[in-house]
Amino acid sequence: MPNWWKQGIVYQIYPRSFQDSSGDGIGDLPGIQERLDYLKWLGVDAIWISPMYPSPMADFGYDVADYTDVDPRFGTLEDAQRLIDAAHDYGLRVILDYVVNHSSNEHPWFLESRSSRDHPRRDWYFWKDPAPDGGPPTNWIDRFGGNSAWEWDEQTEQYYLHSYLPEQPDLNWGNPEVQEAMLNVLRFWMDRGVDGFRVDVAYRAKVAPQWRDNPPNTDWHEGMDPYKRLQETYTKNLPDAHLVGRLLRDVVDEYDDRVLIGEVTLQPERLVAYYGENNDEYHLPFNFNLIHSDWTAEAVRDQVDRYEQVLRSPRLSGEEWPNYVLGNHDVHRLASRIGPEQARVAQLLLLTLRGTPTLYYADELGMPNVDIPEEMVQDPWEINAPGLGLGRDPARTPMRWDDTEKVGFCPPDVEPWLPSGPEEAPTVSQQKDDAGSMLSLVRRLIELRRSSPALHSGSYQSLMAPEGVFAYERTGGGDAFIVFLNMTDKEQRCPLPPHVSKGSIALSTHLNRNDERVELNVDLAPNEGVLIAVDGA
Ligand code: GLC
């Protein structure tokens, strides 16, 4: 029997922005629970919830002050339990974010660690003496602004390492007590019914780093992300990360049917190492390569074919399951990156490729970036490296449920923590009953994917296609589909492959082509994608 997460579709919820039930302008867990109906209606299988743990919110929850509780802004531990149980009643799985590399500087572990050089928890984090010149031990820089990754502690006269903000000290996974405490966090949540974890920056976890300077990046120039000034030779994608991956997987395997997803931003050749040498690390190392690809048929096809080819490499077991992500809380909105018309084509792609799709909340509406006025900027990255387009607030704005003043996200007299966007931005209520809407398109695609063995589990083969069109075939379980994606703004005539003579259109990103018969060729409008059910497959 295939695992649920192979056939399933993951939906990412940024809890601050999904639904506010308490009236403070910040989303919360009971709010998510209120909206389970919608998720069920949409047809997704699992929700992944970005961190909802107690946090000073220096990085909006990715600075965790207690891994086994819920921040009061998001609710209580009881609310979490109610949400997990309610989701299960709806047949939805629940995946939590697990911040592996760092805690908050307000976590009791760190407060104790920093309290004195002799504290038994000193070694839970990375403390170092200054370099001989009195400066930081290495030239490493932090991710949100490119400042030193070492923070000086006046009281104990040592530096501590923080790969992200100074408020996010790196945990020392080389310490067996850290391992035990952190692994027990997984058990704590799985005992409460959680179905899996998305492991934050999985490829940065450190066990025994070499304290050596990173070499400069000679391609760096002003105007680029300051963090990119250095190469990351000694700070990420080290063997340590695999060791930690195996530790996590062992614990996840103590329980039935759970999933371990790793956040790993790498090209396919290096990414697949995170399945583990014996398929004993991440079930799904996140594949972000379509997010970073140029949006042309040729570039996207190359990415998909290359990934498929790497997955067939004899070095792998053959069991490794692909996955694709097109948006998340760290990058600009899909519809703003590639435009609203191609966003429809992109959803057709995401939901018909071989491998688990992850959908980012509100992308099913074609939600664009929301402009954030300077005085409302929240994201520390934008604050530390302003004006470079790195800020993540524009893609983290409230879910737009209806056309009331605060779009159904929070009470009308309350200001949401980020603006909910201009009046013309999409809402669920506008789109729900509009057959031509993005939401209807995504929902129909999910329905087709769920009901078709070829689409949820079949094989993938790319096909010859005119320039600017990406075409592929999905086959399996007595079912076959051909997908044509016109990634240009010109009309295109696409030949069916020689082994297929006829079919009918199961879905088009444009309206009113359902059940249209196709023989030999299919004509595509500009920016149109079609899914063709092959006759007699
Ligand atoms: C991951 C998260 C991002 C966070 C960072 C530090 O990349 O997705 O939102 O800021 O890790 O935890």
XYZ file of C-alpha atoms and ligand atoms in Angstrom:
549
model
C 0.000 0.000 0.000
C 1.517 3.358 -0.963
C 2.257 5.811 1.821
C -0.308 8.588 2.220
C 2.303 11.268 1.697
C 3.191 9.896 -1.731
C -0.298 10.308 -3.117
C -1.158 13.236 -0.886
C -1.051 16.982 -1.362
C 0.496 19.135 1.364
C -0.933 22.592 2.119
C 1.275 25.024 4.015
C -0.385 27.291 6.556
C 1.414 30.317 7.944
C -0.506 30.400 11.222
C -0.184 34.152 11.812
C -2.060 34.747 8.593
C -4.708 32.078 8.103
C -7.560 32.916 10.462
C -7.726 35.051 13.582
C -10.271 33.699 16.054
C -9.224 35.690 19.139
C -9.542 39.168 17.655
C -5.929 40.334 18.013
C -5.189 40.592 14.280
C -2.966 37.493 14.388
C -4.080 34.103 13.136
C -4.243 31.215 15.592
C -4.848 27.486 15.948
C -8.595 27.675 16.709
C -8.779 29.843 13.572
C -7.231 27.053 11.525
C -9.703 24.640 13.058
C -12.593 26.859 11.928
C -11.309 26.608 8.376
C -10.850 22.855 8.145
C -14.095 22.736 6.178
C -12.487 24.799 3.464
C -9.384 22.600 3.327
C -11.510 19.514 3.098
C -13.537 21.125 0.317
C -10.325 22.080 -1.481
C -9.242 18.446 -1.310
C -5.744 18.596 0.197
C -4.492 15.719 2.355
C -2.215 17.321 4.911
C -1.592 20.687 6.499
C 1.894 21.797 7.419
C 1.760 24.534 10.020
C 4.724 26.926 10.303
C 5.935 27.278 13.927
C 3.288 27.981 16.527
C 5.550 27.410 19.561
C 6.191 30.031 22.266
C 8.514 32.572 20.707
C 9.712 36.136 21.124
C 8.958 36.337 17.357
C 12.309 37.810 16.351
C 11.907 35.585 13.264
C 8.159 35.083 13.604
C 8.242 31.747 15.349
C 11.432 30.338 13.831
C 13.016 31.372 17.131
C 11.510 28.770 19.440
C 11.531 29.361 23.206
C 9.784 26.079 24.066
C 9.430 23.202 21.624
C 6.625 21.499 23.494
C 4.077 24.232 23.981
C 2.033 26.732 21.999
C 2.552 30.489 21.929
C -0.374 32.248 23.657
C -0.874 34.315 20.489
C -1.681 31.061 18.680
C -3.620 29.369 21.496
C -2.823 26.666 24.015
C -1.565 23.114 24.017
C -5.209 22.049 24.350
C -6.042 24.037 21.216
C -3.252 22.201 19.407
C -4.691 18.874 20.516
C -8.187 19.919 19.450
C -6.864 20.975 16.058
C -4.951 17.723 15.538
C -8.010 15.665 16.484
C -10.405 17.747 14.420
C -8.109 17.576 11.395
C -8.001 13.802 11.754
C -11.793 13.717 11.912
C -11.755 15.479 8.555
C -9.263 12.969 7.191
C -6.498 15.590 7.146
C -2.961 14.916 8.395
C -1.047 17.441 10.462
C 2.626 18.239 9.900
C 4.481 20.549 12.284
C 7.546 22.659 11.678
C 10.598 21.469 13.603
C 13.333 24.078 13.986
C 16.384 21.869 14.202
C 19.314 24.232 13.823
C 18.636 26.879 16.449
C 16.390 27.829 19.331
C 15.456 31.279 20.558
C 17.977 33.131 22.726
C 15.140 33.165 25.258
C 14.843 29.384 25.373
C 15.670 28.281 28.971
C 18.381 26.037 27.493
C 20.163 29.053 26.073
C 19.594 31.222 29.150
C 21.297 28.515 31.196
C 23.991 27.988 28.602
C 24.893 31.646 28.569
C 24.709 32.010 32.376
C 28.259 30.783 32.983
C 31.110 28.951 31.298
C 30.693 26.125 33.809
C 26.998 25.556 33.451
C 26.257 21.937 32.487
C 24.315 23.261 29.503
C 27.147 25.526 28.293
C 27.944 23.030 25.582
C 24.382 22.861 24.281
C 25.291 25.758 21.990
C 28.530 26.685 20.225
C 30.669 28.945 22.418
C 34.132 30.023 21.287
C 36.983 32.203 22.409
C 37.880 35.164 20.233
C 40.373 34.748 17.399
C 43.938 35.803 18.249
C 43.136 39.336 17.022
C 40.223 39.521 19.480
C 37.600 39.294 16.730
C 35.121 36.505 15.984
C 36.500 32.946 15.710
C 35.667 32.644 11.975
C 34.522 34.979 9.206
C 31.073 33.371 9.043
C 28.143 35.689 8.472
C 24.499 35.409 9.403
C 21.667 34.789 6.956
C 19.570 37.877 7.607
C 21.814 40.802 6.836
C 25.304 39.397 6.408
C 26.668 40.511 9.787
C 29.040 38.319 11.773
C 27.432 35.003 12.736
C 29.187 35.334 16.112
C 27.719 37.353 18.956
C 29.930 38.484 21.823
C 28.706 37.730 25.304
C 30.048 40.347 27.743
C 29.377 38.346 30.845
C 31.198 35.137 29.981
C 33.565 36.673 27.427
C 33.005 34.244 24.609
C 31.237 34.327 21.283
C 28.210 32.173 20.402
C 27.256 31.062 16.913
C 24.021 32.111 15.215
C 23.546 31.183 11.569
C 20.464 33.396 11.477
C 19.655 36.283 13.845
C 21.587 36.820 17.099
C 18.244 35.857 18.683
C 18.600 32.383 17.087
C 21.659 30.659 18.622
C 22.710 27.424 16.874
C 22.160 24.209 18.822
C 25.120 21.859 19.249
C 23.883 18.524 17.900
C 27.236 17.024 18.859
C 26.065 17.037 22.459
C 24.190 13.793 23.277
C 21.918 15.627 25.730
C 20.853 18.044 22.998
C 20.139 15.090 20.765
C 18.035 13.432 23.401
C 16.100 16.568 24.294
C 15.438 17.445 20.670
C 14.464 13.900 19.695
C 12.033 13.797 22.599
C 10.340 16.837 21.074
C 9.434 14.676 18.066
C 8.045 11.977 20.350
C 6.085 14.553 22.348
C 4.185 15.658 19.257
C 3.818 12.242 17.659
C 2.337 10.988 20.931
C -0.286 13.694 20.421
C -1.073 12.422 16.958
C 1.078 14.646 14.747
C 1.671 12.954 11.387
C 5.060 14.343 10.541
C 7.512 17.208 10.532
C 8.970 19.709 8.155
C 12.522 20.150 9.369
C 13.650 23.750 9.135
C 16.992 24.304 7.354
C 17.742 20.602 7.703
C 21.061 20.987 5.865
C 22.517 23.353 8.437
C 22.354 21.086 11.506
C 25.829 20.928 13.030
C 27.510 18.190 15.036
C 31.235 18.899 14.863
C 31.894 21.840 12.556
C 35.361 22.717 11.369
C 36.060 26.226 12.565
C 37.511 27.485 9.305
C 36.855 30.636 7.309
C 34.460 30.433 4.395
C 36.062 31.503 1.094
C 34.791 34.688 -0.579
C 32.267 34.485 -3.389
C 34.033 36.238 -6.256
C 30.736 36.709 -8.129
C 29.277 38.845 -5.371
C 28.584 42.509 -6.093
C 26.772 45.400 -4.399
C 23.008 45.029 -4.657
C 23.155 41.270 -4.060
C 22.059 39.583 -0.858
C 24.857 40.536 1.577
C 24.884 36.965 2.838
C 26.098 35.741 -0.531
C 29.452 37.539 -0.017
C 30.933 34.231 1.135
C 30.675 30.692 -0.132
C 29.239 28.270 2.375
C 31.988 25.683 2.427
C 32.001 25.111 6.199
C 28.513 26.161 7.227
C 25.946 24.078 5.382
C 25.390 20.780 3.628
C 28.018 19.057 5.790
C 28.074 15.335 6.676
C 26.722 16.437 10.079
C 23.367 17.238 8.530
C 23.020 13.640 7.356
C 23.838 12.318 10.765
C 21.106 14.463 12.263
C 18.728 13.436 9.473
C 19.260 9.792 10.393
C 18.683 10.492 14.090
C 15.378 12.199 13.306
C 14.296 9.475 10.915
C 14.986 6.732 13.472
C 12.624 8.420 15.893
C 9.977 9.081 13.261
C 10.181 5.388 12.348
C 9.302 4.453 15.938
C 5.767 5.495 14.923
C 3.575 4.246 12.085
C 2.986 6.153 8.926
C 4.657 9.486 9.731
C 6.490 11.691 7.265
C 9.792 13.525 7.559
C 10.265 16.462 5.196
C 13.564 18.344 5.045
C 14.070 21.954 4.057
C 17.120 21.696 1.820
C 17.828 24.253 -0.906
C 20.082 22.390 -3.331
C 20.329 21.337 -6.956
C 18.919 17.858 -7.671
C 22.309 16.081 -7.665
C 23.056 17.196 -4.108
C 19.482 17.301 -2.919
C 18.923 13.585 -3.340
C 21.651 12.822 -0.803
C 19.085 13.850 1.825
C 16.968 10.773 1.169
C 19.889 9.062 2.881
C 22.285 6.453 1.577
C 19.884 3.713 2.538
C 16.772 5.790 2.227
C 17.137 6.418 5.945
C 16.932 10.215 6.183
C 14.157 12.421 4.788
C 11.130 10.941 3.034
C 10.851 14.197 1.145
C 13.814 16.556 0.896
C 11.974 19.639 -0.346
C 12.650 20.365 -4.003
C 12.640 24.132 -4.535
C 14.248 24.072 -7.947
C 11.125 25.202 -9.775
C 10.952 28.261 -7.533
C 14.437 29.272 -8.590
C 14.137 28.264 -12.254
C 13.674 30.720 -15.112
C 10.046 30.446 -16.133
C 10.470 29.181 -19.683
C 9.344 25.841 -21.063
C 12.954 24.851 -21.720
C 14.268 25.736 -18.250
C 11.360 24.117 -16.422
C 11.551 20.995 -18.544
C 15.297 20.784 -17.854
C 14.673 21.030 -14.132
C 12.040 18.306 -14.108
C 13.937 15.959 -16.439
C 17.162 16.457 -14.552
C 15.502 15.679 -11.231
C 13.769 12.608 -12.689
C 17.063 11.434 -14.122
C 18.939 11.916 -10.859
C 16.217 9.942 -9.069
C 16.884 7.044 -11.430
C 20.607 7.068 -10.679
C 21.986 3.637 -9.726
C 23.363 5.173 -6.525
C 19.801 5.409 -5.222
C 17.477 2.633 -4.129
C 14.731 3.507 -6.596
C 12.304 4.057 -3.722
C 13.011 7.792 -3.410
C 9.833 9.737 -4.025
C 9.934 13.134 -5.781
C 8.266 16.327 -4.622
C 7.752 19.872 -5.864
C 7.209 23.234 -4.213
C 6.210 26.442 -6.012
C 5.778 28.853 -3.141
C 6.326 29.318 0.560
C 6.666 31.938 3.280
C 10.258 32.760 2.302
C 9.849 33.783 -1.338
C 7.715 36.163 -3.354
C 4.247 34.968 -4.293
C 4.050 32.716 -7.342
C 1.555 35.013 -9.112
C 3.931 37.951 -8.666
C 7.007 36.023 -9.793
C 5.565 34.697 -13.046
C 2.356 36.688 -13.579
C -1.268 35.696 -13.056
C -1.671 33.808 -16.334
C 1.403 31.655 -15.900
C 0.404 31.085 -12.263
C -2.512 29.036 -13.629
C -0.169 27.091 -15.887
C 2.115 26.575 -12.878
C -0.667 25.035 -10.797
C -1.452 22.653 -13.641
C 2.234 21.725 -13.669
C 2.540 21.314 -9.891
C -0.569 19.163 -9.647
C 0.241 16.874 -12.570
C 3.935 16.188 -12.004
C 5.138 12.942 -10.497
C 5.720 13.564 -6.804
C 4.141 15.138 -3.751
C 3.043 18.753 -4.349
C 3.189 21.363 -1.606
C 0.791 24.277 -2.004
C 1.311 27.543 -0.143
C -1.855 29.034 1.369
C -3.632 31.548 -0.881
C -1.647 30.525 -3.957
C -4.812 28.621 -4.848
C -6.424 32.062 -5.238
C -3.561 33.398 -7.333
C -2.748 35.745 -4.468
C -0.079 38.294 -5.467
C 2.517 39.938 -3.213
C 1.039 42.688 -1.073
C 2.962 45.982 -0.943
C 4.075 46.637 2.594
C 4.484 50.309 3.519
C 7.876 50.985 5.085
C 6.449 51.666 8.525
C 4.664 48.301 8.530
C 7.664 46.134 7.627
C 7.966 43.214 10.041
C 10.464 40.799 8.528
C 13.936 41.072 10.118
C 15.534 40.247 6.783
C 14.012 43.360 5.145
C 14.909 45.417 8.199
C 18.566 44.276 8.154
C 19.070 44.321 4.383
C 16.515 46.868 3.164
C 15.576 47.621 -0.417
C 17.003 44.493 -2.040
C 13.663 42.770 -2.472
C 14.536 40.133 0.117
C 11.684 40.936 2.527
C 9.195 38.140 3.068
C 6.220 40.097 4.417
C 4.609 40.554 0.959
C 3.990 36.782 0.760
C 2.825 36.405 4.364
C -0.285 38.554 4.355
C -3.699 37.469 5.703
C -5.731 34.866 3.863
C -8.532 36.634 2.027
C -11.742 34.807 2.828
C -14.495 37.225 1.835
C -15.285 40.755 0.759
C -15.923 42.264 4.173
C -13.672 44.990 5.506
C -11.029 42.703 6.998
C -11.594 39.973 4.414
C -12.959 37.554 7.013
C -9.490 37.180 8.544
C -10.119 39.176 11.729
C -12.903 41.326 13.211
C -13.662 44.560 11.298
C -12.448 46.814 14.115
C -9.047 45.114 14.379
C -5.911 45.781 12.340
C -4.350 42.597 10.969
C -0.632 42.176 11.702
C 0.104 42.725 8.005
C -2.173 44.488 5.510
C -4.571 42.135 3.763
C -4.020 43.641 0.311
C -5.837 45.910 -2.109
C -9.561 45.639 -2.722
C -9.065 44.027 -6.126
C -6.989 41.155 -4.670
C -8.748 37.784 -4.843
C -10.936 36.284 -2.118
C -12.269 32.804 -1.493
C -15.889 33.955 -1.584
C -15.487 35.590 -5.020
C -13.791 32.564 -6.466
C -15.621 29.688 -4.870
C -18.571 29.598 -7.225
C -16.851 31.029 -10.265
C -16.025 28.173 -12.602
C -13.321 30.244 -14.283
C -11.477 31.180 -11.104
C -8.042 30.057 -10.027
C -9.588 28.413 -6.980
C -11.948 26.348 -9.144
C -9.038 25.393 -11.370
C -6.903 24.246 -8.434
C -9.769 22.376 -6.818
C -10.609 20.587 -10.063
C -6.951 19.680 -10.559
C -6.762 18.268 -7.045
C -9.893 16.245 -7.720
C -8.476 14.887 -10.983
C -5.156 14.077 -9.366
C -6.785 12.238 -6.479
C -8.970 10.159 -8.740
C -6.330 9.227 -11.302
C -3.640 6.605 -10.577
C -1.632 7.953 -13.525
C -1.560 11.432 -11.996
C -0.949 10.582 -8.354
C 1.353 7.596 -8.785
C 2.110 6.983 -12.455
C 5.279 7.367 -14.462
C 6.513 10.597 -16.025
C 7.982 11.085 -19.473
C 8.659 14.417 -21.151
C 7.620 14.737 -24.798
C 8.788 16.623 -27.862
C 6.985 19.943 -28.116
C 7.218 23.222 -30.019
C 9.541 25.874 -28.593
C 7.940 27.507 -25.569
C 5.763 24.498 -24.744
C 6.530 21.942 -22.058
C 4.791 18.603 -22.650
C 4.816 15.335 -20.742
C 2.922 12.124 -20.313
C 1.764 10.485 -17.104
C 0.847 6.812 -17.276
C -0.190 4.185 -14.752
C -3.002 2.068 -13.405
C -4.643 1.792 -16.817
C -4.792 5.541 -17.111
C -2.833 8.010 -19.272
C -2.714 11.790 -19.528
C -0.758 14.209 -21.631
C -0.032 17.702 -20.381
C 0.801 20.606 -22.672
C 1.889 23.856 -21.049
C 2.168 26.905 -23.250
C 4.638 29.068 -21.421
C 4.559 31.837 -24.014
C 2.058 34.521 -24.923
C 1.703 33.184 -28.475
C -0.727 30.643 -29.847
C 0.807 27.210 -30.311
C -0.109 24.103 -32.274
C 1.187 20.978 -30.521
C 1.299 17.531 -32.088
C 0.223 14.553 -29.995
C 3.049 12.040 -29.625
C 3.158 9.333 -32.333
C 1.896 6.579 -30.016
C -1.252 8.528 -29.164
C -3.858 9.230 -31.752
C -6.801 10.608 -29.854
C -7.943 11.948 -26.554
C -10.147 14.506 -24.928
C -9.427 17.563 -22.854
C -9.989 16.797 -19.187
C -9.085 20.311 -18.132
C -7.765 23.557 -19.554
C -6.436 26.557 -17.652
C -8.829 28.436 -19.939
C -12.544 27.927 -19.710
C -14.870 25.801 -21.729
C -12.759 23.199 -23.369
C -13.854 20.297 -21.199
C -14.411 17.119 -23.170
C -13.259 18.728 -26.414
C -11.954 15.949 -28.654
C -8.323 16.049 -29.705
C -6.813 14.281 -32.713
C -3.244 14.559 -33.967
C -2.812 18.149 -32.747
C -4.035 20.378 -30.019
C -4.151 24.155 -30.401
C -3.275 26.221 -27.382
C -4.164 29.828 -26.690
C -1.412 32.079 -25.302
C -0.527 31.003 -21.726
C -2.825 28.027 -21.901
C -2.188 24.644 -20.375
C -4.273 21.544 -21.075
C -4.577 18.131 -19.565
C -5.588 15.512 -22.117
C -7.022 12.134 -21.177
C -5.685 9.646 -23.704
C -8.285 7.430 -25.375
C -8.226 3.749 -24.581
C -5.309 3.920 -22.158
C 13.882 28.589 7.200
C 12.493 29.147 7.324
C 12.594 30.643 7.423
C 13.373 30.979 8.669
C 14.748 30.312 8.650
C 15.398 30.344 10.004
O 14.488 28.937 6.008
O 11.693 28.724 6.264
O 11.342 31.258 7.449
O 13.525 32.366 8.779
O 14.661 28.961 8.288
O 14.744 29.492 10.887
